[in-house]
């Protein structure tokens, strides 16, 4: 959990080469959301969640941890593809290709959704499942907007790509 937060909040922004500045109000809202969610997840895990002996060997924990790990790898790889679409000095938009972008328009969003559902399964708390559902709804909406934009912008955009969930949506 700590690595994911550090990656998204510190490492990823420092790796972005160029781009539009983020409005301060958007930054503040995102910061407040992350602080509140971090507190909620941490508090539920340290105060309310209880696990039986051997929980780390339980199939729910192992499956959830693997889902989280695979999701994080997809997210990081997809971010890498997006960051490197343009060479230094280039302008304009390009179609992302490679990795999960061969299946969905929102590959980075898919990775993050998978991360948080894996986390929720590994933790088995209401708070973690609530956050996973919020992530699903928010990022699916963003992915739908991106997918629609790609289809409008590029005539040669792959028509068989799904929005955010491979082979389904």
Short mmCIF file of C-alpha atoms in Angstrom, two decimals:
data_model
loop_
_atom_site.label_atom_id
_atom_site.label_comp_id
_atom_site.label_asym_id
_atom_site.label_seq_id
_atom_site.Cartn_x
_atom_site.Cartn_y
_atom_site.Cartn_z
CA UNK A 1 0.00 0.00 0.00
CA UNK A 2 2.77 2.41 0.95
CA UNK A 3 4.66 1.74 -2.31
CA UNK A 4 1.55 2.40 -4.41
CA UNK A 5 0.94 5.72 -2.67
CA UNK A 6 4.62 6.72 -3.04
CA UNK A 7 4.62 5.73 -6.72
CA UNK A 8 1.46 7.64 -7.56
CA UNK A 9 2.17 10.69 -5.39
CA UNK A 10 5.95 11.11 -5.74
CA UNK A 11 7.63 8.94 -8.37
CA UNK A 12 5.11 9.20 -11.22
CA UNK A 13 4.80 13.03 -11.18
CA UNK A 14 8.58 13.40 -11.24
CA UNK A 15 8.83 11.13 -14.29
CA UNK A 16 6.41 13.16 -16.42
CA UNK A 17 8.39 15.13 -19.01
CA UNK A 18 5.94 17.76 -20.20
CA UNK A 19 2.28 18.32 -19.91
CA UNK A 20 -0.46 20.63 -18.89
CA UNK A 21 -0.20 22.05 -15.38
CA UNK A 22 -2.66 20.66 -12.87
CA UNK A 23 -5.06 23.26 -11.48
CA UNK A 24 -4.37 23.94 -7.81
CA UNK A 25 -7.98 23.17 -6.79
CA UNK A 26 -7.75 19.74 -8.47
CA UNK A 27 -4.47 19.10 -6.66
CA UNK A 28 -6.02 20.02 -3.29
CA UNK A 29 -9.07 17.81 -3.86
CA UNK A 30 -6.85 14.87 -4.87
CA UNK A 31 -4.62 15.44 -1.85
CA UNK A 32 -7.59 15.55 0.54
CA UNK A 33 -9.06 12.42 -1.00
CA UNK A 34 -5.76 10.53 -0.69
CA UNK A 35 -5.25 11.66 2.91
CA UNK A 36 -8.80 10.67 3.87
CA UNK A 37 -8.59 7.32 2.09
CA UNK A 38 -5.16 6.58 3.55
CA UNK A 39 -6.44 7.33 7.02
CA UNK A 40 -9.56 5.22 6.47
CA UNK A 41 -7.61 2.23 5.13
CA UNK A 42 -4.88 2.48 7.77
CA UNK A 43 -7.35 2.92 10.61
CA UNK A 44 -9.49 -0.03 9.49
CA UNK A 45 -6.45 -2.30 9.19
CA UNK A 46 -4.79 -1.31 12.45
CA UNK A 47 -7.84 -0.89 14.65
CA UNK A 48 -10.74 -2.99 13.40
CA UNK A 49 -9.49 -5.76 11.11
CA UNK A 50 -8.63 -9.05 12.75
CA UNK A 51 -7.10 -11.97 10.91
CA UNK A 52 -6.82 -15.61 11.94
CA UNK A 53 -3.43 -17.25 12.33
CA UNK A 54 -2.13 -18.28 8.93
CA UNK A 55 -3.96 -15.47 7.09
CA UNK A 56 -0.89 -14.78 4.93
CA UNK A 57 -1.16 -18.36 3.59
CA UNK A 58 -4.93 -18.07 2.98
CA UNK A 59 -5.98 -18.28 -0.69
CA UNK A 60 -7.87 -14.96 -0.41
CA UNK A 61 -4.77 -13.15 0.77
CA UNK A 62 -2.48 -14.80 -1.81
CA UNK A 63 -4.92 -14.20 -4.69
CA UNK A 64 -5.46 -10.61 -3.57
CA UNK A 65 -1.74 -9.96 -3.22
CA UNK A 66 -1.08 -11.40 -6.70
CA UNK A 67 -3.91 -9.27 -8.13
CA UNK A 68 -2.43 -6.20 -6.47
CA UNK A 69 1.06 -7.01 -7.75
CA UNK A 70 -0.07 -7.71 -11.32
CA UNK A 71 -2.25 -4.60 -11.30
CA UNK A 72 0.64 -2.46 -10.13
CA UNK A 73 2.91 -3.89 -12.85
CA UNK A 74 0.24 -3.17 -15.51
CA UNK A 75 -0.24 0.34 -14.13
CA UNK A 76 3.48 1.16 -14.10
CA UNK A 77 4.04 -0.35 -17.57
CA UNK A 78 1.04 1.51 -19.01
CA UNK A 79 2.23 4.80 -17.49
CA UNK A 80 5.63 4.14 -19.10
CA UNK A 81 3.99 3.66 -22.51
CA UNK A 82 1.96 6.86 -22.13
CA UNK A 83 4.97 8.91 -20.99
CA UNK A 84 6.97 7.77 -24.00
CA UNK A 85 4.39 8.25 -26.74
CA UNK A 86 6.17 11.41 -27.93
CA UNK A 87 9.85 11.91 -28.38
CA UNK A 88 11.32 15.06 -26.78
CA UNK A 89 10.17 18.12 -28.71
CA UNK A 90 7.31 16.33 -30.49
CA UNK A 91 3.78 17.63 -30.23
CA UNK A 92 0.46 16.09 -31.09
CA UNK A 93 -1.30 12.98 -29.96
CA UNK A 94 -0.56 9.34 -30.69
CA UNK A 95 -2.35 6.05 -30.18
CA UNK A 96 -0.86 4.07 -27.27
CA UNK A 97 0.27 0.61 -28.32
CA UNK A 98 1.74 -2.35 -26.48
CA UNK A 99 0.99 -4.05 -23.19
CA UNK A 100 -2.62 -3.90 -22.08
CA UNK A 101 -3.24 -1.05 -24.55
CA UNK A 102 -3.68 -3.78 -27.14
CA UNK A 103 -6.88 -4.76 -25.30
CA UNK A 104 -8.24 -1.61 -23.65
CA UNK A 105 -8.02 2.15 -24.09
CA UNK A 106 -7.56 2.69 -20.35
CA UNK A 107 -4.78 0.21 -19.62
CA UNK A 108 -3.38 2.34 -16.80
CA UNK A 109 -6.86 2.59 -15.30
CA UNK A 110 -7.35 -1.17 -15.60
CA UNK A 111 -4.09 -1.73 -13.74
CA UNK A 112 -5.13 0.57 -10.93
CA UNK A 113 -8.57 -1.03 -10.66
CA UNK A 114 -6.95 -4.47 -10.47
CA UNK A 115 -4.53 -3.19 -7.81
CA UNK A 116 -7.29 -1.99 -5.52
CA UNK A 117 -9.51 -5.04 -5.96
CA UNK A 118 -6.48 -7.20 -5.17
CA UNK A 119 -5.82 -5.06 -2.09
CA UNK A 120 -9.46 -5.40 -1.08
CA UNK A 121 -9.37 -9.18 -1.41
CA UNK A 122 -6.11 -9.42 0.53
CA UNK A 123 -7.48 -7.23 3.34
CA UNK A 124 -11.12 -8.38 3.33
CA UNK A 125 -12.42 -5.18 4.92
CA UNK A 126 -15.50 -3.18 4.01
CA UNK A 127 -13.35 -0.06 3.70
CA UNK A 128 -10.99 -1.65 1.18
CA UNK A 129 -13.90 -3.00 -0.91
CA UNK A 130 -15.60 0.41 -0.80
CA UNK A 131 -12.45 2.04 -2.11
CA UNK A 132 -12.07 -0.60 -4.83
CA UNK A 133 -15.65 0.06 -5.98
CA UNK A 134 -15.08 3.84 -5.96
CA UNK A 135 -11.92 3.31 -8.00
CA UNK A 136 -13.84 1.13 -10.47
CA UNK A 137 -16.60 3.69 -11.00
CA UNK A 138 -14.36 6.75 -11.18
CA UNK A 139 -11.69 5.25 -13.42
CA UNK A 140 -14.21 3.47 -15.67
CA UNK A 141 -15.84 6.83 -16.29
CA UNK A 142 -12.50 8.42 -17.15
CA UNK A 143 -11.57 5.49 -19.38
CA UNK A 144 -14.91 5.81 -21.22
CA UNK A 145 -14.14 9.50 -21.89
CA UNK A 146 -10.64 8.66 -23.15
CA UNK A 147 -11.96 5.83 -25.34
CA UNK A 148 -14.57 8.11 -26.91
CA UNK A 149 -11.93 10.79 -27.53
CA UNK A 150 -9.57 8.30 -29.20
CA UNK A 151 -12.35 7.05 -31.47
CA UNK A 152 -13.23 10.64 -32.47
CA UNK A 153 -9.62 11.79 -32.92
CA UNK A 154 -8.14 8.82 -34.82
CA UNK A 155 -9.79 7.16 -37.80
CA UNK A 156 -7.40 4.23 -37.50
CA UNK A 157 -8.02 3.67 -33.78
CA UNK A 158 -8.49 -0.07 -33.16
CA UNK A 159 -12.27 -0.60 -33.13
CA UNK A 160 -12.02 -3.87 -31.21
CA UNK A 161 -10.34 -2.32 -28.16
CA UNK A 162 -12.55 -2.32 -25.12
CA UNK A 163 -12.76 0.64 -22.74
CA UNK A 164 -11.20 -0.59 -19.48
CA UNK A 165 -11.88 -4.28 -18.79
CA UNK A 166 -10.32 -6.61 -21.36
CA UNK A 167 -12.87 -8.53 -23.49
CA UNK A 168 -15.82 -7.14 -21.46
CA UNK A 169 -16.12 -3.34 -21.28
#
